[in-house]
XYZ file of C-alpha atoms in Angstrom:
683
model
C 10.947 -5.211 -2.115
C 11.088 -6.238 1.533
C 10.574 -9.579 3.261
C 9.039 -10.560 6.626
C 11.320 -12.559 8.971
C 10.240 -16.005 7.763
C 10.802 -15.060 4.122
C 14.141 -13.470 4.985
C 15.252 -16.805 6.422
C 13.923 -18.649 3.375
C 15.732 -16.255 1.029
C 18.974 -16.530 2.984
C 18.791 -20.323 2.796
C 18.241 -20.226 -0.992
C 21.224 -17.935 -1.503
C 23.319 -20.115 0.810
C 22.522 -23.238 -1.192
C 23.272 -21.451 -4.476
C 26.587 -20.316 -3.014
C 27.413 -23.878 -1.984
C 26.685 -25.220 -5.476
C 28.856 -22.528 -7.089
C 31.656 -23.140 -4.570
C 31.493 -26.851 -5.381
C 31.776 -26.083 -9.119
C 34.877 -24.026 -8.441
C 36.329 -26.745 -6.218
C 35.802 -29.470 -8.824
C 37.205 -27.321 -11.649
C 40.510 -25.822 -10.466
C 41.098 -24.248 -13.879
C 37.932 -22.144 -13.731
C 39.755 -18.782 -13.235
C 41.674 -19.190 -16.475
C 38.589 -20.327 -18.370
C 36.563 -17.412 -16.979
C 39.292 -14.931 -17.940
C 39.393 -16.263 -21.495
C 35.614 -16.045 -21.766
C 35.625 -12.513 -20.391
C 38.019 -11.314 -23.096
C 35.579 -12.467 -25.743
C 32.381 -11.486 -23.909
C 33.484 -7.997 -22.897
C 33.816 -6.893 -26.522
C 30.615 -5.282 -27.812
C 30.761 -5.224 -31.621
C 27.624 -3.091 -32.002
C 27.835 0.693 -31.776
C 24.462 1.921 -30.531
C 23.229 5.526 -30.777
C 20.711 6.607 -28.162
C 17.870 8.650 -29.659
C 15.588 11.079 -27.802
C 11.924 11.130 -28.834
C 10.199 14.392 -29.627
C 6.765 13.577 -28.217
C 4.203 10.867 -27.686
C 1.574 11.475 -30.335
C -0.796 8.894 -28.867
C -1.393 10.638 -25.522
C -2.668 8.725 -22.491
C -0.272 8.342 -19.611
C 2.396 10.966 -18.961
C 5.926 10.493 -20.277
C 8.984 12.367 -19.067
C 12.191 12.516 -21.098
C 15.153 12.079 -18.734
C 18.699 13.362 -19.180
C 20.001 10.023 -20.496
C 17.393 9.969 -23.265
C 15.200 7.423 -21.501
C 11.434 7.820 -21.086
C 9.713 7.541 -17.695
C 5.998 6.713 -17.662
C 4.042 8.288 -14.823
C 0.593 9.411 -13.736
C -2.522 7.625 -14.954
C -1.732 4.098 -16.126
C -4.190 2.746 -18.726
C -4.368 -1.037 -18.877
C -4.639 -1.210 -22.666
C -3.047 1.401 -24.875
C -0.582 2.085 -27.657
C 2.128 4.738 -27.393
C 4.024 6.260 -30.310
C 7.362 8.063 -30.113
C 8.966 9.936 -33.002
C 12.705 10.575 -33.343
C 14.776 12.343 -35.982
C 18.240 11.109 -36.892
C 20.946 11.699 -39.442
C 22.287 8.156 -39.129
C 22.299 6.348 -42.458
C 21.457 2.732 -43.227
C 19.676 1.961 -39.973
C 19.620 -1.810 -39.539
C 18.279 -2.415 -36.039
C 16.495 -0.796 -33.128
C 17.196 -1.510 -29.477
C 14.615 -1.161 -26.713
C 16.074 -0.992 -23.213
C 13.911 -1.445 -20.110
C 15.522 0.375 -17.192
C 15.063 0.499 -13.448
C 13.889 3.641 -11.703
C 13.165 4.334 -8.013
C 9.823 5.910 -8.946
C 8.508 2.585 -10.273
C 6.958 -0.220 -8.185
C 9.802 -2.318 -6.762
C 12.154 -0.274 -8.931
C 10.616 -1.458 -12.204
C 11.443 -1.664 -15.006
C 7.676 -2.000 -15.487
C 4.689 -0.246 -13.925
C 2.809 -3.307 -12.682
C 2.544 -3.852 -8.932
C 5.461 -6.287 -9.280
C 7.552 -3.896 -11.353
C 7.134 -6.051 -14.466
C 5.863 -5.235 -17.950
C 4.537 -6.907 -21.084
C 5.007 -5.667 -24.646
C 2.119 -6.932 -26.770
C 3.432 -5.626 -30.105
C 6.347 -3.571 -31.447
C 6.122 -1.813 -34.809
C 8.345 0.633 -36.623
C 7.514 3.284 -39.212
C 9.855 5.583 -41.148
C 9.601 8.811 -43.142
C 11.894 11.386 -44.662
C 12.682 14.385 -42.479
C 10.811 16.831 -44.652
C 7.479 18.599 -44.477
C 4.527 16.527 -45.652
C 6.419 13.216 -45.633
C 4.207 10.298 -44.666
C 5.251 7.432 -42.448
C 5.396 3.943 -43.909
C 5.708 0.755 -41.916
C 9.141 -0.869 -41.843
C 9.212 -4.649 -42.040
C 10.990 -6.357 -39.155
C 12.540 -9.769 -39.793
C 13.186 -10.864 -36.251
C 14.137 -9.924 -32.712
C 16.380 -11.036 -29.875
C 16.238 -10.333 -26.146
C 18.338 -10.974 -23.079
C 15.391 -12.714 -21.425
C 12.909 -15.072 -23.083
C 10.686 -16.631 -20.440
C 8.556 -19.636 -21.358
C 4.959 -19.139 -22.367
C 2.844 -18.347 -19.315
C -0.789 -17.357 -18.834
C -1.405 -13.979 -17.221
C -1.929 -13.755 -13.477
C -5.552 -13.244 -12.317
C -4.946 -9.552 -11.567
C -4.688 -8.917 -15.328
C -8.077 -10.500 -16.117
C -9.790 -8.313 -18.752
C -13.235 -10.006 -18.909
C -12.587 -11.106 -22.507
C -12.170 -14.760 -21.493
C -9.398 -15.028 -24.081
C -6.274 -17.000 -23.273
C -3.631 -14.279 -22.995
C 0.005 -15.164 -22.424
C 3.480 -13.720 -22.074
C 6.603 -15.373 -23.374
C 9.674 -14.891 -25.607
C 10.471 -11.806 -27.669
C 8.909 -13.353 -30.777
C 5.517 -12.665 -29.192
C 6.115 -8.927 -29.740
C 6.229 -9.426 -33.520
C 3.508 -12.019 -34.165
C 0.667 -9.495 -34.740
C -1.464 -11.249 -32.097
C -3.223 -9.323 -29.341
C -3.194 -12.335 -27.027
C 0.603 -12.703 -26.841
C 3.285 -10.437 -25.423
C 6.985 -10.370 -24.645
C 7.307 -10.780 -20.886
C 10.266 -10.130 -18.600
C 9.127 -11.940 -15.448
C 11.313 -14.923 -14.569
C 10.183 -15.083 -10.971
C 10.716 -13.221 -7.697
C 14.276 -12.343 -6.808
C 15.291 -11.780 -10.456
C 12.449 -9.881 -12.083
C 13.363 -6.296 -11.201
C 16.491 -5.867 -13.325
C 17.154 -4.005 -16.615
C 16.240 -5.842 -19.820
C 16.816 -5.254 -23.507
C 15.500 -6.349 -26.892
C 16.797 -5.750 -30.430
C 14.540 -5.622 -33.502
C 16.163 -6.187 -36.916
C 15.010 -4.444 -40.105
C 14.553 -6.422 -43.311
C 16.223 -3.617 -45.304
C 18.385 -0.737 -44.010
C 16.462 2.519 -43.741
C 17.725 6.059 -44.386
C 16.791 9.222 -46.272
C 19.110 11.770 -47.778
C 17.983 14.709 -45.641
C 17.538 12.751 -42.426
C 15.153 10.107 -41.198
C 12.157 10.166 -38.922
C 11.343 6.963 -37.062
C 8.122 6.250 -35.223
C 8.246 3.563 -32.534
C 4.841 2.090 -31.797
C 4.520 0.154 -28.524
C 1.263 -1.731 -27.993
C 0.634 -2.679 -24.362
C -2.649 -4.559 -24.096
C -1.867 -7.129 -21.420
C -3.365 -5.270 -18.477
C -6.648 -6.020 -16.729
C -10.110 -4.549 -17.080
C -9.834 -1.871 -14.389
C -7.226 0.853 -14.723
C -8.129 2.180 -11.256
C -7.032 -1.013 -9.531
C -3.333 -1.271 -10.410
C -4.027 -3.762 -13.189
C -1.656 -2.183 -15.691
C 1.213 -4.163 -17.224
C 2.971 -1.218 -18.862
C 6.573 -0.335 -19.544
C 7.892 1.954 -16.831
C 11.212 3.401 -17.971
C 12.655 2.640 -21.390
C 15.071 3.958 -23.989
C 15.497 3.633 -27.752
C 18.789 3.205 -29.640
C 19.581 2.617 -33.306
C 22.554 1.199 -35.211
C 23.805 0.673 -38.736
C 25.782 -2.450 -37.807
C 24.889 -5.697 -39.517
C 23.535 -8.656 -37.564
C 22.886 -6.755 -34.338
C 21.623 -8.838 -31.447
C 20.566 -8.161 -27.894
C 23.494 -8.246 -25.502
C 22.947 -11.424 -23.438
C 25.032 -10.128 -20.529
C 23.110 -8.718 -17.556
C 23.644 -5.024 -16.933
C 25.416 -5.752 -13.635
C 27.946 -7.982 -15.418
C 28.522 -5.479 -18.219
C 29.080 -2.773 -15.585
C 31.489 -4.998 -13.632
C 33.607 -5.479 -16.758
C 34.437 -1.769 -16.620
C 36.356 -2.318 -13.375
C 39.836 -3.917 -13.647
C 39.768 -7.518 -12.500
C 42.048 -6.953 -9.491
C 39.910 -4.017 -8.288
C 36.501 -5.698 -8.443
C 34.407 -6.093 -5.334
C 33.335 -9.575 -4.178
C 29.793 -8.778 -5.369
C 31.043 -7.889 -8.866
C 33.166 -11.050 -9.077
C 30.227 -13.165 -7.903
C 27.888 -11.581 -10.492
C 30.325 -12.365 -13.316
C 30.813 -15.970 -12.190
C 27.085 -16.534 -11.676
C 26.379 -15.562 -15.261
C 29.401 -17.314 -16.784
C 28.542 -20.670 -15.190
C 25.232 -20.667 -17.131
C 27.264 -20.719 -20.371
C 29.353 -23.784 -19.420
C 27.736 -26.869 -21.018
C 29.177 -29.436 -18.597
C 27.617 -27.597 -15.661
C 24.087 -28.069 -16.956
C 22.976 -30.232 -14.038
C 24.232 -27.719 -11.453
C 22.631 -24.857 -13.338
C 19.288 -26.675 -13.325
C 19.533 -27.183 -9.554
C 20.222 -23.502 -9.070
C 17.325 -22.571 -11.354
C 15.020 -24.805 -9.293
C 16.150 -22.990 -6.148
C 15.364 -19.607 -7.720
C 11.836 -20.810 -8.469
C 11.263 -21.221 -4.696
C 12.324 -17.647 -3.941
C 9.747 -15.809 -1.748
C 7.577 -13.131 -3.302
C 8.128 -10.444 -0.669
C 6.124 -7.256 -0.563
C 6.697 -3.668 -1.586
C 7.498 -0.817 0.767
C 7.904 2.896 0.202
C 11.322 4.267 1.076
C 12.417 7.876 1.528
C 15.207 8.870 -0.846
C 17.014 12.203 -0.737
C 16.842 14.218 -3.944
C 20.150 14.596 -5.749
C 19.060 17.883 -7.301
C 17.494 20.923 -5.656
C 13.831 21.444 -6.489
C 12.960 25.153 -6.497
C 9.879 26.276 -4.580
C 8.102 29.540 -5.336
C 5.732 31.942 -3.698
C 2.657 31.865 -5.934
C 0.434 34.807 -6.783
C -2.930 34.035 -5.157
C -1.926 30.360 -5.053
C -1.811 30.022 -8.844
C 0.970 27.587 -9.804
C 1.177 29.283 -13.204
C 2.161 32.570 -11.553
C 5.350 32.117 -9.510
C 6.466 35.355 -7.855
C 9.823 34.569 -6.267
C 11.778 31.562 -5.115
C 11.704 30.761 -1.402
C 13.951 28.590 0.740
C 13.324 26.258 3.659
C 13.122 27.962 7.033
C 11.109 28.564 10.204
C 9.423 31.666 11.681
C 11.959 34.186 12.952
C 10.183 34.718 16.284
C 10.863 31.079 17.243
C 14.191 29.435 18.066
C 16.582 29.221 15.073
C 16.775 26.232 12.742
C 20.394 25.031 12.684
C 21.332 22.495 9.988
C 23.198 19.531 11.374
C 24.817 16.339 10.033
C 22.535 14.334 7.770
C 22.834 11.158 5.654
C 21.702 13.273 2.707
C 24.439 15.849 3.246
C 28.134 15.610 3.963
C 29.755 16.991 7.090
C 30.300 20.731 6.956
C 27.938 21.248 4.017
C 25.977 24.504 3.937
C 23.105 23.151 1.885
C 19.481 23.923 2.693
C 18.022 22.388 5.858
C 16.664 18.874 5.450
C 13.608 17.165 6.874
C 15.847 15.666 9.549
C 16.932 19.164 10.575
C 13.287 20.193 10.767
C 12.442 17.135 12.877
C 15.230 18.010 15.307
C 13.969 21.587 15.435
C 10.460 20.406 16.280
C 11.607 18.387 19.307
C 14.233 20.814 20.518
C 13.959 21.645 24.222
C 13.329 25.239 23.153
C 10.359 24.274 20.984
C 7.293 25.883 22.588
C 4.575 24.004 20.738
C 5.366 20.370 19.889
C 5.205 18.862 23.384
C 2.143 20.968 24.253
C 0.317 19.794 21.122
C 1.067 16.126 21.857
C 0.051 16.438 25.512
C -3.139 18.234 24.506
C -4.138 15.491 22.076
C -3.560 12.780 24.680
C -5.636 14.775 27.180
C -8.354 15.105 24.546
C -8.406 11.319 24.079
C -9.103 10.825 27.800
C -11.403 13.753 28.566
C -13.131 14.293 25.214
C -11.864 17.879 25.059
C -8.270 19.069 25.186
C -6.914 21.629 27.649
C -6.912 23.694 24.457
C -10.255 22.747 22.941
C -9.126 23.721 19.430
C -6.493 20.996 19.264
C -6.179 21.551 15.518
C -5.263 25.227 16.018
C -2.730 26.418 18.611
C -2.454 29.809 16.928
C -3.936 33.185 17.724
C -7.335 32.126 16.384
C -7.497 29.065 18.621
C -8.949 28.932 22.116
C -6.691 29.790 25.060
C -5.927 26.811 27.355
C -8.361 26.271 30.208
C -5.459 25.355 32.519
C -2.280 26.907 31.045
C -0.030 25.971 33.983
C -1.173 22.347 33.813
C -0.547 22.244 30.055
C 2.975 23.637 30.483
C 3.786 21.311 33.376
C 2.618 18.232 31.475
C 4.628 19.296 28.402
C 7.821 19.705 30.440
C 7.174 16.435 32.285
C 6.691 14.723 28.925
C 9.998 16.037 27.519
C 11.994 15.394 30.707
C 10.923 11.750 30.639
C 12.301 11.155 27.166
C 9.084 11.969 25.303
C 7.609 8.789 26.780
C 3.944 8.396 25.887
C 3.665 5.514 28.346
C 4.733 7.823 31.176
C 2.248 10.459 30.028
C -0.647 7.995 29.840
C 0.142 6.561 33.276
C 0.388 10.051 34.747
C -3.056 11.074 33.483
C -5.015 7.896 34.277
C -3.569 7.671 37.792
C -4.508 11.254 38.609
C -7.338 12.195 40.953
C -8.759 14.375 38.188
C -9.262 11.439 35.823
C -10.486 9.043 38.504
C -13.426 11.269 39.586
C -16.981 10.056 39.078
C -18.589 11.341 35.904
C -21.934 11.860 37.644
C -23.066 15.453 37.327
C -25.205 17.481 39.696
C -27.710 20.078 38.445
C -25.543 22.819 39.955
C -22.379 21.655 38.147
C -24.274 21.179 34.898
C -25.574 24.738 35.041
C -22.200 26.208 35.975
C -19.949 24.075 33.732
C -21.908 22.088 31.095
C -18.756 21.192 29.107
C -16.693 20.193 32.171
C -13.963 22.702 31.340
C -13.316 23.125 35.092
C -12.628 19.368 35.415
C -14.902 19.080 38.452
C -16.039 15.605 37.354
C -14.750 12.658 35.381
C -15.116 12.470 31.581
C -18.276 11.191 29.932
C -18.621 11.062 26.142
C -19.613 8.702 23.368
C -16.815 6.474 22.104
C -15.226 7.042 18.708
C -16.375 5.045 15.714
C -13.656 2.385 15.811
C -14.115 1.789 19.544
C -17.889 1.395 19.187
C -17.384 -1.416 16.704
C -14.679 -3.015 18.874
C -16.873 -2.862 21.992
C -19.579 -4.823 20.201
C -17.051 -7.398 19.021
C -15.453 -7.725 22.454
C -18.761 -7.994 24.359
C -20.001 -10.690 21.968
C -16.781 -12.691 22.203
C -16.076 -12.336 18.482
C -13.131 -9.907 18.686
C -9.981 -11.230 17.036
C -7.160 -9.913 19.256
C -4.387 -10.412 16.703
C -2.018 -7.448 16.447
C -0.446 -6.272 13.201
C -0.739 -7.611 9.689
C -2.460 -6.427 6.519
C -5.808 -4.580 6.427
C -9.045 -6.571 6.314
C -12.337 -6.245 4.441
C -15.394 -6.636 6.721
C -18.935 -6.571 5.290
C -19.847 -3.579 3.126
C -22.513 -2.933 0.446
C -21.259 -3.923 -3.008
C -22.660 -0.840 -4.744
C -20.276 1.403 -2.791
C -17.334 0.198 -4.846
C -18.891 0.693 -8.268
C -19.620 3.899 -10.215
C -21.260 6.260 -9.534
C -20.847 5.705 -5.779
C -17.126 5.192 -6.393
C -14.931 7.135 -8.787
C -13.983 3.826 -10.364
C -14.619 0.129 -9.667
C -12.758 -1.196 -6.637
C -12.119 -4.694 -5.313
C -13.638 -5.431 -1.892
C -13.115 -9.087 -1.053
C -15.235 -9.604 2.051
C -13.504 -11.557 4.817
C -15.184 -14.815 5.830
C -12.937 -16.201 8.574
C -11.582 -14.824 11.875
C -10.061 -11.838 10.029
C -13.626 -10.561 9.655
C -13.597 -9.693 13.357
C -10.285 -7.851 13.586
C -10.227 -4.504 15.384
C -11.615 -1.582 13.397
C -8.160 -0.030 13.100
C -7.377 -2.753 10.533
C -10.423 -2.027 8.364
C -9.346 -1.064 4.848
C -10.541 2.370 3.792
C -10.446 4.041 0.401
C -9.951 7.785 0.469
C -12.812 8.224 -1.977
C -15.054 5.543 -0.386
C -14.912 5.638 3.446
C -16.135 2.600 5.358
C -19.825 3.475 5.880
C -20.356 2.242 9.453
C -17.346 4.125 10.777
C -18.314 7.243 8.850
C -21.809 7.088 10.347
C -20.216 7.414 13.777
C -18.197 10.472 12.670
C -14.949 8.829 11.552
C -13.336 11.344 9.157
C -12.515 10.749 5.508
C -9.004 9.663 4.636
C -8.233 12.582 2.338
C -7.480 15.134 5.074
C -5.793 15.167 8.472
C -8.236 15.276 11.376
C -7.025 16.138 14.875
C -10.437 16.636 16.515
C -13.512 14.656 15.527
C -17.032 15.950 15.861
C -19.599 13.924 17.810
C -23.097 13.787 16.429
C -26.230 11.888 17.392
C -28.352 10.834 14.426
C -30.975 8.164 13.689
C -28.561 6.660 11.170
C -26.270 5.616 14.017
C -29.026 3.608 15.688
C -29.986 2.054 12.349
C -26.368 1.044 11.750
C -25.749 -0.489 15.169
C -29.071 -2.362 15.031
C -29.002 -3.642 11.475
C -25.485 -3.522 9.986
C -24.398 -7.144 9.279
C -21.443 -7.197 11.651
C -23.383 -5.628 14.550
C -26.139 -8.178 13.963
C -23.538 -10.969 14.029
C -22.341 -9.570 17.373
C -25.875 -9.751 18.753
C -26.200 -13.371 17.619
C -22.838 -14.290 19.123
C -23.676 -12.567 22.426
C -27.006 -14.396 22.575
C -25.367 -17.780 21.986
C -22.615 -17.043 24.502
C -25.223 -16.001 27.041
C -27.095 -19.296 26.600
C -23.853 -21.246 26.929
C -22.179 -19.421 29.832
C -24.862 -17.281 31.483
C -26.507 -19.919 33.660
C -29.841 -21.717 33.621
C -32.235 -18.894 34.591
C -33.333 -15.925 32.543
C -32.464 -13.342 35.249
C -28.988 -14.851 35.571
C -28.498 -14.852 31.821
C -29.665 -11.251 31.571
C -27.229 -10.180 34.284
C -24.417 -11.978 32.415
C -25.157 -10.304 29.047
C -25.799 -6.895 30.606
C -22.531 -6.941 32.526
C -20.510 -7.911 29.431
C -21.775 -4.765 27.707
C -21.926 -2.192 30.522
C -19.553 -3.580 33.192
C -22.297 -3.483 35.833
C -25.380 -5.417 36.918
C -28.819 -4.272 35.693
C -31.070 -2.584 38.226
C -34.607 -3.717 38.964
C -36.265 -1.444 36.416
C -33.863 -2.518 33.661
C -34.298 -6.178 34.541
C -38.085 -5.910 34.391
C -38.047 -4.143 31.024
C -35.592 -6.524 29.375
C -37.203 -9.704 30.722
C -40.515 -8.388 29.452
C -38.981 -7.931 26.008
C -37.556 -11.455 26.198
C -40.962 -12.936 27.019
C -42.646 -11.179 24.117
C -39.907 -12.283 21.682
C -40.091 -15.920 22.816
C -43.818 -15.836 22.196
C -43.327 -14.202 18.807
C -40.725 -16.677 17.575
C -42.720 -19.666 18.857
C -45.452 -18.899 16.356
C -45.722 -21.065 13.214
C -43.721 -19.745 10.232
C -41.832 -17.262 12.452
C -38.433 -18.495 11.113
C -36.345 -17.876 14.246
C -33.101 -18.890 12.518
C -33.398 -15.914 10.147
C -32.572 -13.721 13.125
C -30.565 -16.097 15.307
C -28.103 -17.544 12.739
C -25.654 -15.991 10.300
C -26.510 -18.818 7.920
C -30.083 -20.044 8.518
C -29.390 -23.141 6.429
C -26.550 -24.114 8.802
C -27.604 -22.951 12.287
C -25.215 -23.217 15.260
C -25.399 -26.096 17.725
C -27.637 -25.174 20.654
C -26.898 -25.898 24.333
C -28.964 -28.612 25.968
C -32.515 -27.482 26.646
C -32.323 -24.349 24.480
C -34.677 -23.947 21.519
C -34.371 -21.860 18.363
C -37.171 -19.453 19.469
C -35.303 -18.852 22.739
C -32.035 -18.086 20.925
C -33.833 -15.732 18.530
C -35.455 -13.955 21.488
C -32.107 -13.563 23.231
C -30.661 -12.213 19.963
C -33.310 -9.492 20.019
C -32.477 -8.699 23.663
C -28.751 -8.656 22.859
C -29.362 -6.115 20.109
C -30.980 -3.830 22.667
C -28.200 -4.210 25.238
C -25.482 -3.632 22.630
C -27.272 -0.434 21.612
C -27.671 1.057 25.079
C -26.222 4.524 25.460
C -24.178 3.188 28.367
C -22.633 0.465 26.183
C -21.043 2.929 23.771
C -20.309 5.736 26.241
C -17.142 6.291 28.243
C -17.988 7.329 31.800
């Protein structure tokens, strides 16, 4: 979990106030160290001897489960929102009286877990236990449970909207008793709010009668998890993430109320504990002191104001080496021999260096950091060239090496090899500065040439590989959309922030168009007009307008886009809702700021889209279109607001002297200007 700057400040202030309250408690109770020490002697003793048991398999199927070295189970892969898992263990322990379920953290879980929900939480709808003799043909019989305890028992709370299952039933989470009440609508929850939810938890279930069989006992743990939402493809699960089972024959077993961090701190001698360990012990102990109830309530209220934060992926070095094999014909079931990390021998050598994931002087395999250093080494012949070539491609439409995705023997040779090498060296010698590279290219005489082409040049060099003229090519998909937004005055210039959801057909996010149902909450405010780079895209459902203009899918890397010209592109830029909104906005802006005459208004709108004034022929054609559209929309029942307003029932306020038919006519003209070849072409 990470926090933006404002939430970091809020969190720091909460922790500061909690620290002040605890410091005041210590100041007003000088004898607290002795009282804490006496409590610790009693609390550190754990009277229950637990035996961790490893399950044999999950007979219910569904999501994947991995058995880890400590006997815990890690859920992974597909996460169903409603399911029941069953785990069977065999034990020789006699007179089993209780079962413990531990929920553990794991870096593979959202926010570290211990659950699989997007917040790292979980909900256990029902826990049941069955037993059988460890002999062939023995049948399982349900074991009656008399009660349960847990180290966290949050108050009853209705599920968050993300877990809506379309049943319209009131479903809640709450104390551990909810896991034994045989009700599908209740579940044991572990969420006590942000800042404290992603910690290990535990629950103990007591048997009415001890269970054991002479030749050994089989136990089946049945975990029902039905508190997810309706759509398993939209992160609506509420499942356990990593958990572990233990059993005991001790009488009266209860869940250890001490947090795992406190129990771990007890293992360190008091005089050797870190400040964080001492603070963790005190923070828990104060909650057990009756006379500090008022202070504890103030601290609890502060925790309830803790910011939510957001989740962020983090790279973690593996502690164990994962073998990699050469596969026969690419078949993962047919490994041939193990291979190690390395680089081609005909290039400069890869020398492992110091790394956070490896101690000084270690001779372990090269890391990703070593590989990154190798890529940008001054001796590297390819990296700088590839970067320079891609930047050149962005400006000229074609790279110095046209096959920018392939610098190998099967790629095209550079059209200007000396220029490519010089730019690469210049790039490296200026600290790999992209700003320097961009400035160098755009200030060059080569880039600043006119893009006009003579018949002789076109015949000799149709693709401009000789760079005898300036670049001219259609803009990429994202830029086409942004040009329309900018010309119309709608573009939201905000930089950064989360992705946005502009208009898109609803059917795209439902089967069979989509692999599974997806949520697409269309933006209604200024976020609707953010730059196209912020448009959310599913790998399996690309944003249709951008794809129409050759934006690639998100499931593969694309270095060089194709450029096509199809009727679909004209249909999209004429009729797609956001392009139509741009035409309406440009028409209204033209009426407001373009002057009082039609020729002046036309010049204003034309220049916003093409950066030049219209010539006489263009002016005549567009004013003729305007006249015909004014006549058309002045007819009875023509409904000009259907074209001129985003919401015909609430049309925009018109400038003085402007009528609805005029605005509708200018909307039609704006659609034409926004769709000119010159509007969406770089030249």
